[in-house]
XYZ file of C-alpha atoms in Angstrom:
278
model
C 0.000 0.000 0.000
C 1.220 3.511 -0.777
C 1.623 5.556 2.397
C 1.101 9.289 2.908
C 4.858 9.852 2.737
C 5.101 8.148 -0.669
C 2.549 10.238 -2.564
C 4.980 13.053 -3.380
C 5.384 13.333 -7.171
C 3.070 10.339 -7.630
C 0.961 12.161 -10.234
C 2.312 11.562 -13.716
C 4.005 8.274 -12.834
C 3.371 5.270 -15.085
C 1.118 2.538 -13.692
C 1.737 -1.157 -14.460
C -0.696 -3.998 -13.821
C -0.146 -7.334 -12.091
C 1.192 -8.831 -15.340
C 3.715 -6.048 -15.867
C 1.720 -4.418 -18.681
C 1.516 -0.632 -18.894
C -1.903 0.739 -17.897
C -1.486 4.528 -18.059
C -0.405 7.480 -15.930
C -1.578 8.686 -12.529
C -3.913 11.641 -13.034
C -5.348 12.482 -9.581
C -5.133 11.414 -5.942
C -8.034 11.294 -3.502
C -7.516 11.543 0.262
C -9.817 10.649 3.133
C -11.643 13.759 4.395
C -11.258 12.716 8.002
C -7.891 10.964 8.232
C -6.075 12.621 5.339
C -4.779 9.246 4.223
C -4.475 8.558 0.472
C -7.325 6.270 -0.607
C -7.686 6.398 -4.405
C -5.834 7.353 -7.532
C -7.165 7.811 -11.054
C -5.263 6.423 -14.033
C -5.533 7.816 -17.564
C -6.434 4.946 -19.902
C -7.462 4.589 -23.542
C -5.597 5.299 -26.787
C -5.373 9.030 -26.158
C -5.669 9.036 -22.363
C -9.237 10.333 -22.572
C -10.574 8.180 -19.718
C -9.773 7.994 -16.025
C -10.194 4.806 -14.019
C -10.191 4.662 -10.213
C -7.734 2.288 -8.502
C -7.500 1.775 -4.719
C -4.151 2.823 -3.345
C -4.341 -0.081 -0.904
C -3.617 -2.357 -3.885
C -0.767 -0.198 -5.233
C 2.966 -0.195 -4.531
C 5.435 2.507 -5.506
C 8.603 1.062 -7.018
C 11.089 3.868 -7.716
C 9.526 5.928 -10.552
C 6.611 3.582 -11.297
C 3.456 2.326 -9.607
C 2.597 -1.391 -9.472
C -1.027 -2.468 -8.851
C -2.488 -5.883 -7.995
C -5.114 -5.898 -10.787
C -4.814 -6.613 -14.480
C -5.204 -3.918 -17.126
C -8.653 -4.980 -18.340
C -10.109 -4.899 -14.820
C -8.850 -1.364 -14.286
C -10.142 -0.106 -17.652
C -13.594 -1.609 -16.946
C -13.909 -0.007 -13.507
C -17.161 1.934 -12.900
C -17.089 5.411 -14.428
C -17.955 8.090 -11.884
C -18.119 11.860 -12.305
C -15.315 12.301 -9.810
C -12.863 11.097 -12.436
C -13.013 14.561 -13.965
C -11.787 16.207 -10.758
C -15.070 16.389 -8.816
C -15.851 15.098 -5.348
C -16.018 11.334 -4.818
C -19.209 10.555 -2.931
C -19.546 7.814 -0.327
C -21.885 5.805 -2.563
C -19.479 6.018 -5.515
C -16.660 4.916 -3.250
C -18.636 1.923 -1.974
C -19.390 0.921 -5.571
C -15.695 1.025 -6.415
C -14.762 -0.998 -3.335
C -17.360 -3.629 -4.281
C -16.003 -3.777 -7.845
C -12.410 -4.324 -6.757
C -13.380 -6.641 -3.905
C -11.332 -4.810 -1.275
C -12.291 -3.520 2.142
C -13.252 0.109 2.646
C -10.531 2.412 3.869
C -12.383 3.563 7.045
C -15.720 1.820 6.714
C -17.567 4.748 8.400
C -17.205 7.705 6.047
C -20.507 9.109 4.837
C -19.310 12.401 3.369
C -17.184 11.032 0.547
C -13.481 11.524 0.110
C -11.312 14.333 -1.123
C -8.753 16.670 0.387
C -5.355 18.274 0.162
C -2.186 16.614 1.480
C -1.462 17.768 5.007
C -5.041 18.957 5.677
C -7.462 16.084 5.154
C -10.333 17.990 6.732
C -8.426 18.635 9.950
C -8.549 22.431 9.622
C -12.301 22.593 10.158
C -13.131 23.084 6.458
C -16.019 20.985 5.170
C -14.048 19.109 2.522
C -17.196 17.454 1.105
C -18.304 20.864 -0.235
C -15.047 21.847 -1.874
C -15.873 19.847 -5.000
C -12.307 19.440 -6.241
C -10.035 16.417 -6.445
C -6.966 16.184 -4.233
C -3.467 15.825 -5.605
C -0.179 15.355 -3.829
C 1.491 17.073 -6.781
C 0.125 18.528 -9.972
C 0.852 18.102 -13.650
C 0.642 21.021 -16.131
C -2.907 20.246 -17.248
C -4.278 20.358 -13.725
C -4.001 24.090 -13.129
C -1.826 27.173 -13.169
C 1.326 27.375 -11.093
C 3.161 30.380 -9.752
C 6.803 30.882 -8.859
C 8.471 33.182 -6.324
C 8.300 36.142 -8.734
C 4.506 35.974 -8.957
C 4.478 34.859 -12.599
C 1.769 32.448 -13.682
C 2.499 29.527 -15.953
C -0.282 28.762 -18.425
C -0.629 25.206 -19.688
C -2.727 23.523 -22.333
C -3.526 20.050 -23.547
C -2.602 18.848 -27.003
C -3.998 15.937 -28.961
C -1.721 12.942 -29.315
C -2.816 11.038 -32.400
C -1.692 7.520 -33.307
C -2.844 4.633 -35.460
C -3.800 1.031 -34.844
C -4.116 -1.886 -37.260
C -7.387 -3.783 -37.541
C -8.764 -6.407 -39.916
C -11.010 -5.042 -42.684
C -11.577 -8.212 -44.708
C -9.996 -11.250 -46.328
C -9.294 -12.114 -49.972
C -8.970 -15.737 -51.096
C -7.452 -16.783 -54.424
C -8.916 -20.038 -55.760
C -8.670 -21.713 -59.178
C -11.327 -23.933 -60.727
C -11.845 -25.761 -64.061
C -14.344 -24.795 -66.777
C -14.972 -26.526 -70.160
C -15.205 -24.433 -73.305
C -15.958 -25.300 -76.944
C -13.237 -24.180 -79.316
C -13.104 -24.236 -83.127
C -9.761 -24.430 -84.900
C -9.210 -24.473 -88.703
C -6.696 -27.131 -89.702
C -5.289 -27.515 -93.287
C -5.605 -31.116 -94.553
C -4.205 -32.671 -97.775
C -5.566 -35.471 -99.931
C -4.375 -37.101 -103.161
C -6.279 -37.043 -106.439
C -5.541 -38.758 -109.779
C -5.381 -37.138 -113.155
C -4.316 -38.640 -116.479
C -1.272 -37.237 -118.191
C -0.611 -37.970 -121.841
C 2.903 -37.815 -123.380
C 3.373 -38.323 -127.149
C 6.114 -40.737 -128.231
C 8.507 -39.481 -130.834
C 8.909 -41.403 -134.083
C 12.419 -42.468 -133.334
C 11.468 -43.850 -129.921
C 8.692 -46.140 -131.020
C 9.234 -49.800 -130.403
C 7.290 -52.920 -130.926
C 3.607 -52.784 -130.416
C 1.949 -55.484 -128.366
C -1.757 -55.404 -128.420
C -2.510 -56.844 -124.952
C -4.775 -55.867 -122.079
C -3.123 -54.207 -119.035
C -4.003 -52.156 -116.022
C -2.239 -49.953 -113.447
C -3.272 -49.228 -109.844
C -2.363 -46.137 -107.789
C -2.995 -45.838 -104.017
C -4.430 -42.501 -102.929
C -3.864 -40.886 -99.487
C -5.615 -38.111 -97.573
C -5.147 -36.300 -94.241
C -7.857 -35.936 -91.606
C -7.927 -33.803 -88.412
C -6.927 -35.479 -85.157
C -8.025 -33.752 -81.942
C -6.080 -34.108 -78.689
C -5.306 -31.895 -75.679
C -2.235 -31.100 -73.645
C -1.859 -29.073 -70.449
C 0.580 -26.176 -70.566
C 1.239 -23.381 -68.028
C 0.126 -20.015 -69.370
C 0.226 -17.565 -66.436
C 1.289 -17.152 -62.788
C -1.111 -15.369 -60.414
C -0.455 -14.249 -56.816
C -2.025 -11.956 -54.200
C 0.057 -8.913 -53.313
C -0.842 -6.493 -50.496
C -0.132 -2.802 -50.961
C -0.224 0.004 -48.410
C -2.416 2.909 -49.474
C -2.105 6.079 -47.380
C -5.156 8.278 -46.961
C -5.770 11.409 -44.950
C -8.376 11.233 -42.176
C -9.366 13.995 -39.794
C -9.839 13.193 -36.095
C -11.016 15.502 -33.357
C -10.940 15.593 -29.585
C -11.471 17.984 -26.717
C -8.478 19.684 -25.132
C -8.302 22.081 -22.206
C -6.428 25.392 -22.210
C -5.760 27.811 -19.409
C -6.727 31.440 -19.845
C -6.391 34.511 -17.641
C -8.903 36.954 -16.277
C -8.107 40.098 -14.343
C -9.928 42.583 -12.149
C -9.480 46.263 -12.892
C -8.072 48.240 -15.812
C -5.500 46.444 -17.919
C -4.064 46.542 -21.421
C -6.204 43.942 -23.252
C -4.029 43.541 -26.344
C -3.234 39.973 -25.268
C -5.956 37.622 -26.545
C -5.353 35.208 -23.637
C -6.483 37.797 -21.073
C -10.156 38.315 -20.322
C -10.396 41.523 -18.215
C -13.351 41.792 -15.853
C -14.037 44.804 -13.725
C -14.812 44.148 -10.090
C-alpha cells in the first residue's frame, strides 16, 4: 500500500498492472476527508488518455519511478465510471461501488461524506471538505491548473492531442482456381491425293514394238484428316500482393487550455487575457 509519505510526485508516474503491462499514468489522488490518508488514484487509460479509471491505493505499490497495482489492465479499464474522475468530489456511494467492484475492504468503513482533500489537511482544519468539490493531488501536472513561482508569474498550460494509429482487420481475400470446359473451333489444313491422267506423245524415233494386250495400273491414294487431342501447358502465374495505401483522415478531440482573467483596468491587447471589472 502507498503511504502518505510516498505520494509526493506520484501524479504523472506510469502505472503497471499485475502482469507487468503498462496501464497509463496517474492523473489524480483522492484523500480521506477525516484521516487525510491517500485512498484512491485515477489512471488515464485509452488510446489518447481520454478516460480515467479509479484504482484503490491499498492495492498499489510505488517502485522507484513507477506504480505497481495488484489488478490486471482490463479490470482497471472496466472499472465503474464516476463523475469524480473529472476532478469532482467522490461521494460515499461512488466509493462503496468502487470498493465492491475491486473486492477490497473500505478504507475507514464509516465515512458518509465522501473523500477528497489536500495533502497535510485532510479535513483537519475545520473546512467541510465534502463541499469543496475538487479532487486532491499530492502534486500537480501542467494540465491540472496554473502554477506560480516566487516572482509571482503564472504559468499557463494547455492540452494537445496525441494522435496515433492502430491496425485492424477489414476483410480477407482468397485466391482459388477452378476448371471450366469451353468449346473451341480451330481451322486445320488437310491434304488429300487425287488422280489425273497425263498424256505424253512418243517421238517417231522412240517407237518400239507394239503389243496389243490388255493391261491395267493401280495407284494408291492418301488423304489427311484432323486429329483432336489436348495437352496441359502453363500459361500464367497469379499471386495476391498487399499494398499500403495512405489516406488522410481527420480526427477531433477535446483539449483544455488555461486562460487569464483580471480585475481592474489592464491593457487587453493579449488575446489570452479576459479583463473583468470588479
